[in-house]
Short mmCIF file of C-alpha atoms and ligand atoms in Angstrom, two decimals:
data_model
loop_
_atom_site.label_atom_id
_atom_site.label_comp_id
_atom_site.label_asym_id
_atom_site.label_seq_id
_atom_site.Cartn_x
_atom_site.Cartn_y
_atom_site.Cartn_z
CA UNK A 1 124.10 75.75 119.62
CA UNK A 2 122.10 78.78 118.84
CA UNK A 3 118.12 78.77 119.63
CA UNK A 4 114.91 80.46 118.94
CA UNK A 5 113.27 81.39 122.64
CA UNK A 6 109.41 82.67 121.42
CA UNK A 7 107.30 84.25 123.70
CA UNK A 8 103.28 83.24 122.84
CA UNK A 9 100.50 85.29 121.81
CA UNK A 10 101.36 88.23 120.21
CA UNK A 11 99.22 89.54 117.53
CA UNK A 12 101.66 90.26 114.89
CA UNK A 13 100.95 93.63 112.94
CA UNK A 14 102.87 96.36 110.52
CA UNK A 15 104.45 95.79 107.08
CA UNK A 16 106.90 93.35 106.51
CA UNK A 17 109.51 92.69 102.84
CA UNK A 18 110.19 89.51 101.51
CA UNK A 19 113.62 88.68 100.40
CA UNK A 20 114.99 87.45 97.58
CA UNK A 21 114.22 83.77 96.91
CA UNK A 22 116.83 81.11 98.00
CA UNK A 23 115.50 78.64 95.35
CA UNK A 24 116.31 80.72 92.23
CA UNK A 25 119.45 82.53 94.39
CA UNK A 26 120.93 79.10 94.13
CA UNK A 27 120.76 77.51 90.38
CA UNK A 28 121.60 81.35 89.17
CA UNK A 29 124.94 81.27 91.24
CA UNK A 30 125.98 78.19 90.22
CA UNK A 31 124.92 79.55 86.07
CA UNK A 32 127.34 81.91 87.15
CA UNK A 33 129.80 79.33 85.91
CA UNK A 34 129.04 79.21 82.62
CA UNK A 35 131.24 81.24 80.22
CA UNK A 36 133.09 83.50 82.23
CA UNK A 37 132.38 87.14 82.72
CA UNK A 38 130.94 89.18 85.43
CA UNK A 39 127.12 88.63 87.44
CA UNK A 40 125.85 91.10 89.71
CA UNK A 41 123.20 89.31 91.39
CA UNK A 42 120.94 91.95 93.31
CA UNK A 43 118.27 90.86 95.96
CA UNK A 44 120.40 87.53 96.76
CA UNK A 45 119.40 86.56 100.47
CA UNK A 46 121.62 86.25 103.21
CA UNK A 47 121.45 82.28 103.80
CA UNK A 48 123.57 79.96 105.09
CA UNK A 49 122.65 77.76 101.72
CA UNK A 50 123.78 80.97 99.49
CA UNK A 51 127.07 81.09 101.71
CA UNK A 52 127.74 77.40 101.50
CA UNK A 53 127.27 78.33 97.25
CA UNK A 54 129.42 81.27 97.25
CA UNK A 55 131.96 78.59 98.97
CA UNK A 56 131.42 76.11 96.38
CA UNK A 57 132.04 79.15 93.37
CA UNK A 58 135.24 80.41 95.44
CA UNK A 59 136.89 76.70 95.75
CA UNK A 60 136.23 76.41 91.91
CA UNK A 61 138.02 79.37 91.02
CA UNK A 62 135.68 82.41 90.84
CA UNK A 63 136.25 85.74 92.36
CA UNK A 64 132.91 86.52 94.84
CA UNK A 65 131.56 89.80 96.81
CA UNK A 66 128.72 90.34 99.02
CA UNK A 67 127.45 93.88 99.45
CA UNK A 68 124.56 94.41 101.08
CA UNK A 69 122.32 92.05 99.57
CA UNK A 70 123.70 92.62 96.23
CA UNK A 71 126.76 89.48 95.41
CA UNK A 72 129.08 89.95 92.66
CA UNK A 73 130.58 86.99 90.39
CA UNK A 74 133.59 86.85 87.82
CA UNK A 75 133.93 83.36 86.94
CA UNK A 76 136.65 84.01 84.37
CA UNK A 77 139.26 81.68 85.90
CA UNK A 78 137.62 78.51 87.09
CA UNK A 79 140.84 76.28 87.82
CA UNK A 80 138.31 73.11 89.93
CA UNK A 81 136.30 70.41 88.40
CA UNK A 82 135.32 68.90 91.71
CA UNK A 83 133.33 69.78 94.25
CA UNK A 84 134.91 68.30 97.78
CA UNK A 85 132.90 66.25 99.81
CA UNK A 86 132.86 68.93 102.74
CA UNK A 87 131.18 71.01 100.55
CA UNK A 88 128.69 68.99 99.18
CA UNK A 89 127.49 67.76 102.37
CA UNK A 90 127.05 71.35 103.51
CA UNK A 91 124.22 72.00 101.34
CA UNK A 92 122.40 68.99 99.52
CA UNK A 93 120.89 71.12 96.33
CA UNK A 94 125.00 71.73 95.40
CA UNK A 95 123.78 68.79 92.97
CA UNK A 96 122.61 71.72 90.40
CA UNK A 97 126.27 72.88 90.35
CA UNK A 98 126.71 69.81 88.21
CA UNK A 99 125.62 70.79 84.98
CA UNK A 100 127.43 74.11 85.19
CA UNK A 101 130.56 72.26 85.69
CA UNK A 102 130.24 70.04 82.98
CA UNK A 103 129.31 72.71 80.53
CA UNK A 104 132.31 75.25 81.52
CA UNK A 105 134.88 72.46 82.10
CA UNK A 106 133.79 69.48 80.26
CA UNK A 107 133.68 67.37 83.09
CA UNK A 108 132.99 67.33 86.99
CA UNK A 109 132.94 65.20 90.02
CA UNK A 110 130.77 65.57 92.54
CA UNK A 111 130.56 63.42 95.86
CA UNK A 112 127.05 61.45 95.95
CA UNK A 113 124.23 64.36 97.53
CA UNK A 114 123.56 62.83 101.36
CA UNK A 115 120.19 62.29 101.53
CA UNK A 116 118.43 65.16 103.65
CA UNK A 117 115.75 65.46 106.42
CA UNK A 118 113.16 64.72 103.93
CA UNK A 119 113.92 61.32 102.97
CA UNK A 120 116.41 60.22 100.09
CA UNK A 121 116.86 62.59 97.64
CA UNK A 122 117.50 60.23 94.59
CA UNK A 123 119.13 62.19 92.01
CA UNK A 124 118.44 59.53 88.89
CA UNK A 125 116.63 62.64 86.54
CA UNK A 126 119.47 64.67 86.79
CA UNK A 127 121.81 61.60 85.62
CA UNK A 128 119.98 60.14 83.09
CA UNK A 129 119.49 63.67 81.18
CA UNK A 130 122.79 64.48 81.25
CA UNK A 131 123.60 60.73 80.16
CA UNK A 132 121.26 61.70 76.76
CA UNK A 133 123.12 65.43 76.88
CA UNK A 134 126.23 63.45 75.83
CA UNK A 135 128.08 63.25 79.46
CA UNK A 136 129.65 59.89 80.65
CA UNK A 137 128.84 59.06 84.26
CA UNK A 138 130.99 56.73 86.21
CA UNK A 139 129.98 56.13 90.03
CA UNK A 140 132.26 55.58 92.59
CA UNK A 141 133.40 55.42 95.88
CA UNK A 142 130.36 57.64 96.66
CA UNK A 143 131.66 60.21 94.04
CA UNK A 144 130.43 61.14 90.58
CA UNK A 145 132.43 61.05 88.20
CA UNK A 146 131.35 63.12 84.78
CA UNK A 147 132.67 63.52 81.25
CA UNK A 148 131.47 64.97 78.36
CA UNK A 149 134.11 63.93 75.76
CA UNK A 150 132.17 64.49 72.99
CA UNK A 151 131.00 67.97 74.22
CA UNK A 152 127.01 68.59 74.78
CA UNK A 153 124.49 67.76 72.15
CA UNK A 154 121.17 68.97 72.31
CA UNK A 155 119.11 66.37 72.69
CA UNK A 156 115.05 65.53 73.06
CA UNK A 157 114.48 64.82 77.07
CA UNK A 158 111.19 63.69 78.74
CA UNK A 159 110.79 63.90 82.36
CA UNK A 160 108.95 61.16 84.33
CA UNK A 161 108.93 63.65 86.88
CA UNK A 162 108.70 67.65 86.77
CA UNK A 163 111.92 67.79 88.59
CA UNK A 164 112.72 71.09 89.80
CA UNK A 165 116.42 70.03 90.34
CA UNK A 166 117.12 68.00 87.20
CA UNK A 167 115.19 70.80 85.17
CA UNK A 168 118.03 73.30 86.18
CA UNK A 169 120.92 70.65 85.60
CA UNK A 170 119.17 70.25 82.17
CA UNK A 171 119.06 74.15 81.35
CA UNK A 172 122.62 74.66 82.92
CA UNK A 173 124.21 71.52 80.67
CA UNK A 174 122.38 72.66 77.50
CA UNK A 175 122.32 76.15 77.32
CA UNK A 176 126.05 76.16 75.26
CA UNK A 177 125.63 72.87 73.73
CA UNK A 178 125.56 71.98 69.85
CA UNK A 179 122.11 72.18 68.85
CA UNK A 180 118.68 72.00 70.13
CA UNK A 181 117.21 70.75 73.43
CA UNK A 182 113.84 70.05 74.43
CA UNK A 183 112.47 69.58 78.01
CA UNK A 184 109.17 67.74 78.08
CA UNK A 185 107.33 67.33 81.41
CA UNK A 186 109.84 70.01 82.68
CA UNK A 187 109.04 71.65 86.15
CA UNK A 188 107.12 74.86 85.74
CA UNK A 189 108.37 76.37 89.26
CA UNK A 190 108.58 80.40 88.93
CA UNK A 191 111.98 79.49 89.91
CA UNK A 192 112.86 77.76 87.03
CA UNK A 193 111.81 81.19 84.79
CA UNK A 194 113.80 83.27 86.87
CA UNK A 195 116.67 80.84 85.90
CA UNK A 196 116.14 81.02 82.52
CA UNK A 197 115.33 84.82 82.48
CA UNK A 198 119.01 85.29 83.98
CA UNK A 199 119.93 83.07 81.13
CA UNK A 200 118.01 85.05 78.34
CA UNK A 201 119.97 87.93 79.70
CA UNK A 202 122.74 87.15 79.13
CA UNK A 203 122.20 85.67 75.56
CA UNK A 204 121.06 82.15 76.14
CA UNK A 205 118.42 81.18 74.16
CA UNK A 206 115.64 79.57 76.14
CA UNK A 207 111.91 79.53 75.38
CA UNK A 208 109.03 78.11 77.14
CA UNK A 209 110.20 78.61 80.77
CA UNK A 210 107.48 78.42 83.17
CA UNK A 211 105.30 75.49 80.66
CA UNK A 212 105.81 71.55 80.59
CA UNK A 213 107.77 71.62 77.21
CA UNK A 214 110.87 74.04 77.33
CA UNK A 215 113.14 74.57 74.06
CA UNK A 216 116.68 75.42 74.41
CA UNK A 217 119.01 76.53 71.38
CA UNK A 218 122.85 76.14 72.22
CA UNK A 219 124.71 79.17 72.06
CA UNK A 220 128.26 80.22 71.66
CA UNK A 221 129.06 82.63 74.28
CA UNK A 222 126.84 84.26 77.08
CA UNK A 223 127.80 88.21 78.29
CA UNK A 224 127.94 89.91 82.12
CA UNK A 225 124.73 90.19 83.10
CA UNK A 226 123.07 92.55 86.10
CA UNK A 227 120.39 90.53 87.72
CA UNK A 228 117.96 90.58 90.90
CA UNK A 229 116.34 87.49 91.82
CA UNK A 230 112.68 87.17 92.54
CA UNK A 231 110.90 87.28 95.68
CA UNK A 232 111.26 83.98 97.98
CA UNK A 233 107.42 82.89 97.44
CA UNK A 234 107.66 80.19 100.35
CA UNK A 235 109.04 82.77 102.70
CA UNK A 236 105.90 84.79 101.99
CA UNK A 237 103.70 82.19 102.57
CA UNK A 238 105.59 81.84 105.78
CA UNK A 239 104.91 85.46 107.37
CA UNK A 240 101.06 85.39 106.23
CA UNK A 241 100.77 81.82 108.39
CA UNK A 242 102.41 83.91 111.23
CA UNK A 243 99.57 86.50 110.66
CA UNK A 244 97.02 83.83 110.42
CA UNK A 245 97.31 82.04 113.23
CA UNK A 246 97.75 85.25 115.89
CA UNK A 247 94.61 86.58 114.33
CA UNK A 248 96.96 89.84 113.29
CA UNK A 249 96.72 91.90 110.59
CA UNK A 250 99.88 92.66 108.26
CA UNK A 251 101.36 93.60 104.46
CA UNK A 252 103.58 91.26 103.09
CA UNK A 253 105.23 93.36 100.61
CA UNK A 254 107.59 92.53 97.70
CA UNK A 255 105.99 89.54 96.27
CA UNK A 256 104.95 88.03 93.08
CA UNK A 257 101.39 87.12 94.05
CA UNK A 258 101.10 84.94 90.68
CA UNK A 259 103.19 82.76 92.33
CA UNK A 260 101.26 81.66 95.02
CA UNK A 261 97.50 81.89 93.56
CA UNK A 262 97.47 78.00 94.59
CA UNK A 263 98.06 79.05 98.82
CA UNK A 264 95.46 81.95 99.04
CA UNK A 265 92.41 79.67 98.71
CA UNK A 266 93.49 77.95 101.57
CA UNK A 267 94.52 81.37 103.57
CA UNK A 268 90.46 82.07 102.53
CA UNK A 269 89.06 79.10 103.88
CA UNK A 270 90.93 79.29 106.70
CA UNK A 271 88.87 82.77 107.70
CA UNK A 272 91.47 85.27 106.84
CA UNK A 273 90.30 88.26 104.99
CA UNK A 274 93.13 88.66 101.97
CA UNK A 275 93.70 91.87 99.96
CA UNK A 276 95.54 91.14 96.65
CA UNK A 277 97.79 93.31 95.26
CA UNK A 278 100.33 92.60 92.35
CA UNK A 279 103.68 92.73 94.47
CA UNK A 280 101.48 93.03 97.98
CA UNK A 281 99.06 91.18 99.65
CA UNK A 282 97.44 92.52 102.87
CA UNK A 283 96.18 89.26 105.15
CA UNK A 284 93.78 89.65 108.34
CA UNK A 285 93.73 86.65 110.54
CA UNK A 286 90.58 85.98 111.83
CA UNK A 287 90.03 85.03 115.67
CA UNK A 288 89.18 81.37 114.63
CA UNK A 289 91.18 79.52 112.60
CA UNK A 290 89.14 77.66 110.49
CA UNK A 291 89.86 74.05 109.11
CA UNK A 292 91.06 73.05 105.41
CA UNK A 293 89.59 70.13 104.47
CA UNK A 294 91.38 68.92 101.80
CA UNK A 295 95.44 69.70 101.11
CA UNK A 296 97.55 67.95 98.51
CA UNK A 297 101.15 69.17 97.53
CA UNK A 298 101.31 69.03 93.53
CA UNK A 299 104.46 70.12 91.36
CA UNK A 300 103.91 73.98 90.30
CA UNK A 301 101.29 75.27 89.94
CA UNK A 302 99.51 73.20 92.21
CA UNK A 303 100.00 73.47 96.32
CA UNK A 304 103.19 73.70 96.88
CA UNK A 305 105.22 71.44 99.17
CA UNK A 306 107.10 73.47 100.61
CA UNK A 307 104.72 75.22 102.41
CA UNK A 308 102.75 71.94 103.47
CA UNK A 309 104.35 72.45 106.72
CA UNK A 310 103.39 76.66 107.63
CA UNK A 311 100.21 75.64 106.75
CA UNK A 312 99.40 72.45 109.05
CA UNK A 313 101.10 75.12 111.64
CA UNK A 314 98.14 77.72 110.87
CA UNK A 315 95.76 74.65 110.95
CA UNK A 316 96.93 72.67 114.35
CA UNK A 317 94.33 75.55 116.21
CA UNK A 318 91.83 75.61 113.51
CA UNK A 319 88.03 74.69 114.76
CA UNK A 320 87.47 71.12 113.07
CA UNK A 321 89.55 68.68 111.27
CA UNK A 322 92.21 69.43 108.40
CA UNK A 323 93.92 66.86 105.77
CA UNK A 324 96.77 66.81 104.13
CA UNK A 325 98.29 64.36 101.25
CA UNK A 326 101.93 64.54 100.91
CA UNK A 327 102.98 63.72 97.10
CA UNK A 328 106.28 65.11 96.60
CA UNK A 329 108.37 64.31 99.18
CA UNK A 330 108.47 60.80 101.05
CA UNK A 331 108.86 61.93 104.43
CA UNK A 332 107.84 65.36 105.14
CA UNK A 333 106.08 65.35 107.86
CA UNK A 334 109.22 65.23 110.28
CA UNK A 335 107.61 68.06 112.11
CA UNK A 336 104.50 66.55 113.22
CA UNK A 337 105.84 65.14 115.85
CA UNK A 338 107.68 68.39 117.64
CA UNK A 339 103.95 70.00 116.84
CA UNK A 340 102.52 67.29 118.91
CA UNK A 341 104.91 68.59 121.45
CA UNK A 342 103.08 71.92 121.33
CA UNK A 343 99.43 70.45 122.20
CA UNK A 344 98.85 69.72 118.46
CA UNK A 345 96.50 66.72 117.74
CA UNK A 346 97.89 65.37 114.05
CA UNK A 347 97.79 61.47 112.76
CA UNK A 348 100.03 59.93 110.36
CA UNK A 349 99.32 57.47 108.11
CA UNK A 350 102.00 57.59 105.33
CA UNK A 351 101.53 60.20 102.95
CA UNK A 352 98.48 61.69 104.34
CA UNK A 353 98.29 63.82 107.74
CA UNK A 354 94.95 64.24 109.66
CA UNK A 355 95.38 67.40 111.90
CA UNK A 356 92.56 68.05 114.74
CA UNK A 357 92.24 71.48 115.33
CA UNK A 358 92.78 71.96 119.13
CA UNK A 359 91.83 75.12 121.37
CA UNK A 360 94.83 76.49 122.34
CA UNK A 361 99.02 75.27 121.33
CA UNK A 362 101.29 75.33 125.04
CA UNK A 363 104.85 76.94 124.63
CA UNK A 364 107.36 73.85 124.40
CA UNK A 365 110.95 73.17 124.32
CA UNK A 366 111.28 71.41 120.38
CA UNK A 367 113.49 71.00 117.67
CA UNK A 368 113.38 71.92 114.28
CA UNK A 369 114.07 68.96 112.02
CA UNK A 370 114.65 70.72 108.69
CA UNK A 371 114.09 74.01 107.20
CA UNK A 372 110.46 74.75 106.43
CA UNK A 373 109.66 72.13 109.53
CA UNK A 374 111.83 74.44 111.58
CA UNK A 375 109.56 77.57 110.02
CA UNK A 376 106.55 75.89 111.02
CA UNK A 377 107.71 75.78 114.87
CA UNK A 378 107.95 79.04 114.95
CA UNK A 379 104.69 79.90 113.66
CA UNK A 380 103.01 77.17 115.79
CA UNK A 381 105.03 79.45 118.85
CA UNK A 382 103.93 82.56 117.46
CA UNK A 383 100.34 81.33 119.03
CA UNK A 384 101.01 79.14 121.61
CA UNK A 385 100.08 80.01 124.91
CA UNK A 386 103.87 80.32 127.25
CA UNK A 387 107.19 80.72 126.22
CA UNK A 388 108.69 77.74 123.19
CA UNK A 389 112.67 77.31 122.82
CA UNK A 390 113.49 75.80 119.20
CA UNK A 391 116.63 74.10 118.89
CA UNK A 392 118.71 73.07 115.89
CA UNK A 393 117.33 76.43 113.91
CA UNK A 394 120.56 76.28 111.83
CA UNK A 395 118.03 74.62 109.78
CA UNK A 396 115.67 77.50 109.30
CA UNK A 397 118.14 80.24 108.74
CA UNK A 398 119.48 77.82 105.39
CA UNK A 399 115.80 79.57 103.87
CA UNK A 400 114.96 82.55 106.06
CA UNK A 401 116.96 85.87 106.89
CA UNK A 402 116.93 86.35 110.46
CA UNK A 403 113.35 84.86 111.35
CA UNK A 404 113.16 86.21 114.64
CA UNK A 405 114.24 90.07 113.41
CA UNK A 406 111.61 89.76 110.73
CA UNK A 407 109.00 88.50 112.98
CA UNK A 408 109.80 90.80 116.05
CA UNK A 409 109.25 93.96 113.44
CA UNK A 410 105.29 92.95 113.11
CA UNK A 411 105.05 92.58 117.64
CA UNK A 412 106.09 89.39 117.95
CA UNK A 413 108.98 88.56 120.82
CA UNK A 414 111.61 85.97 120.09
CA UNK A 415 114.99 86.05 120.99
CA UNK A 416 118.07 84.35 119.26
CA UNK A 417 120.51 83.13 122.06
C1 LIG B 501 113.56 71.80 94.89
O1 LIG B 501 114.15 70.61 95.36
C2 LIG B 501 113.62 72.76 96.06
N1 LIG B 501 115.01 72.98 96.45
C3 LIG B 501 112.84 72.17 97.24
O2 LIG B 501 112.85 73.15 98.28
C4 LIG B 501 111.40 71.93 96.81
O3 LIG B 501 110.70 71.32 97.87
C5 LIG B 501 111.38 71.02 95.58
O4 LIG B 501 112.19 71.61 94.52
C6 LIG B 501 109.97 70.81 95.03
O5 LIG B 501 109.41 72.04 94.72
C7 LIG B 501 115.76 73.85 95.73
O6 LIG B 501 115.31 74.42 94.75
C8 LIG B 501 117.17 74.06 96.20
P1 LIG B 501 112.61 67.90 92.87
P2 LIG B 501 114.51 69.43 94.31
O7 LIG B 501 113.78 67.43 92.09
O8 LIG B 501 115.02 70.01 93.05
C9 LIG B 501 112.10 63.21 93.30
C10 LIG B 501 113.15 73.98 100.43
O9 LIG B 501 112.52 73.77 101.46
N2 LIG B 501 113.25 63.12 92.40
O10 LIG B 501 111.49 68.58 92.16
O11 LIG B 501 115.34 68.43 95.02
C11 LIG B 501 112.51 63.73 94.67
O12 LIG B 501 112.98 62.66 95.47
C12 LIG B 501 113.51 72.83 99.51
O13 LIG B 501 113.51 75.12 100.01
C13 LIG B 501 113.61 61.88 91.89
O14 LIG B 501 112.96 60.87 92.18
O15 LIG B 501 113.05 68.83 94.06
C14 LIG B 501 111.25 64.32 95.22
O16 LIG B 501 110.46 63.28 95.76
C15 LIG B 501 113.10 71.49 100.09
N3 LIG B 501 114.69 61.79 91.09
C16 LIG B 501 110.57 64.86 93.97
O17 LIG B 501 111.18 64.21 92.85
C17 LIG B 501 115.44 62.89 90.74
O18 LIG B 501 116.42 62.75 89.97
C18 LIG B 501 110.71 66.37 93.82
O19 LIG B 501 112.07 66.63 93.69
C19 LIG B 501 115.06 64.14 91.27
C20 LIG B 501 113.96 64.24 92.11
#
């Protein structure tokens, strides 16, 4: 099993690019589906969650490429209605290739999504829309099993939850149904415009895309399309905690700054000096790290989840007390306990996370317990005094191209072995 060995305190500095975002990279492959025709999806990352997707488009029937960074679809001859359970399991979001199915096929059948290191992943949204959509859902053995024998009608649909997920199954199901569909309470994720931008593109009909109430008029046929994907916002978020906490000083280029105007705040209070560009932000750690006081994750555009974890890395060596609430997820704080490991001082107490900033972090021998955990490791290693081995980092390379390369180009010294 491949691991992460990270030598401590090296001030990271230079330029660094973010890559294209895994969370959009993955609904737009499976909207690949839809139709037929030929996508050339440009700035799609090299993850091991866009190869287990470009397994899932192969076993269905599609014809798929990777050059460079650029992958090309024809989805003219889709022969598979069902995704096998091997494949599911492999990567837990394959839930989005749902609505695709449905709407290129007329039905699908998906094995139940396990749950994943952050707690169940209940998938109830994404059934009951497609339920109102028109599609008959029968569960089981573990497997579900969809049919929509009337076809898809546009339909009114009101979210209890901005689900990022169901959103996507939502736009992927309605986008060639009869008639008119409206999302209310939709998820407002910049992910969920890049999906619908791709869409747009290639003759869908989607407006409101980045707002709480999305409209969607069913269209006949959609065209080839040349797309790139937008910049992986979490990712960036990632490299300027790495910069943060080793006090270094480095451009993060090739990002939508809009889409993390709810993180820099909390880069500023932590001390770091940030100069904001459109697609470039330039981020000076300072030599303390200083505490946040208050952090809650909140669907887009509030804090985002995702990057709860980089930033409770920054703030394990900050110079008072930091506190995070938890609202998305129900267990996300898997990695406390491997920062602990580290020297970290962090309490528990279910959705909310007290962190104690401590002097210094001591290189460890942990384990990264799911992807953006697994990130935060790294950048608690980045700092800590010794030398840190992270195991299990299959996790982190599902969301991040070669970590360690990308970190070792701004000074820091990891090795994959
Ligand atoms: C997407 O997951 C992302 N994954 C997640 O990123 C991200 O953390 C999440 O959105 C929130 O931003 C992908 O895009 C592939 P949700 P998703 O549906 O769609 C509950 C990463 O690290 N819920 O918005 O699964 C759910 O349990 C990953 O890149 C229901 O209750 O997120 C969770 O508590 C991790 N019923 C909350 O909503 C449902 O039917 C948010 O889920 C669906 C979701």
């Amino acid at each position: 099993m491949e691991r992460l060995i990270v030598e401590g305190g090296k001030r990271l500095n230079g330029e660094i690019d973010v890559h294209g975002a895994k969370n959009s990279s993955l609904p737009i492959l499976a909207a690949s589906l839809l139709y037929g025709g030929q996508t050339v999806l440009k700035n799609c990352p090299k993850l091991s969650d866009v190869d287990a997707a470009i397994k899932i488009l192969t076993y269905l029937g599609c014809t798929v490429e990777r050059e460079g960074d650029t992958v090309i679809i024809n989805s003219d001859h889709i022969a598979q209605t069902e995704i096998p359970e091997n494949l599911m399991h492999e990567m837990r979001s394959s839930i989005v290739f749902l609505g695709a199915i449905i709407s290129r096929m007329g039905k699908a059948t998906l094995s139940f999504p396990g749950g994943c290191e952050l707690g169940p992943r209940p998938i109830d949204l994404h059934i009951s829309s497609l339920q109102k959509l028109g599609v008959d859902i029968v569960e089981e053995y573990g497997k579900l099993c969809c049919q929509a024998t009337n076809g898809l009608k546009g339909c009114k649909i009101n979210l209890s939850f901005p689900s990022v997920g169901a959103t996507e199954n939502i736009l992927l199901a309605s986008v060639m149904s009869k008639g008119e569909t409206i999302i209310l309470n939709a998820a407002q994720e910049p992910e969920i415009i890049d999906l619908a931008n791709y869409l747009n593109q290639r003759g869908a009909r989607i407006k409101g895309a980045g707002k709480s109430t999305i409209v969607i008029e069913g269209v006949e046929k959609l065209n080839s399309v040349e797309y790139s994907v937008m910049p992986d916002r979490i990712v960036a978020i990632t490299y300027l905690c790495g910069a943060a906490i080793t006090g270094g000083d480095v451009l993060v280029n090739h990002i939508n700054t809009d889409d993390i105007e709810s993180v820099l705040p909390i880069l500023e209070q932590a001390g770091c000096k940030l100069s904001v560009y459109s697609n470039k932000i330039n981020i000076s750690g300072p030599s303390i790290i200083r505490p946040v006081k208050n952090i809650r994750t909140m669907p887009y555009p509030g804090f985002p989840t995702d990057a709860q974890a980089p930033i409770m890395a920054m703030l394990t060596v900050a110079s008072g007390t930091s506190m995070f609430v938890e609202n998305i997820f129900e267990s996300r704080y898997k990695h406390v306990g491997e920062l602990t490991r580290m020297g970290a001082d962090i309490k528990v107490e279910g959705k909310v996370a007290v962190v104690e900033g401590v002097k210094k972090l001591y290189g460890a021998s942990v384990e990264a317990t799911d992807l953006r955990g697994g990130a935060a490791l790294v950048i608690a290693a980045l700092a800590a005094q010794g030398v840190s081995k992270i195991n299990h980092i299959y996790h982190i390379d599902r969301g991040y191209e070669t970590i360690e390369e990308q970190f070792n180009k701004l000074g820091a010294k990891i090795i994959r072995e």
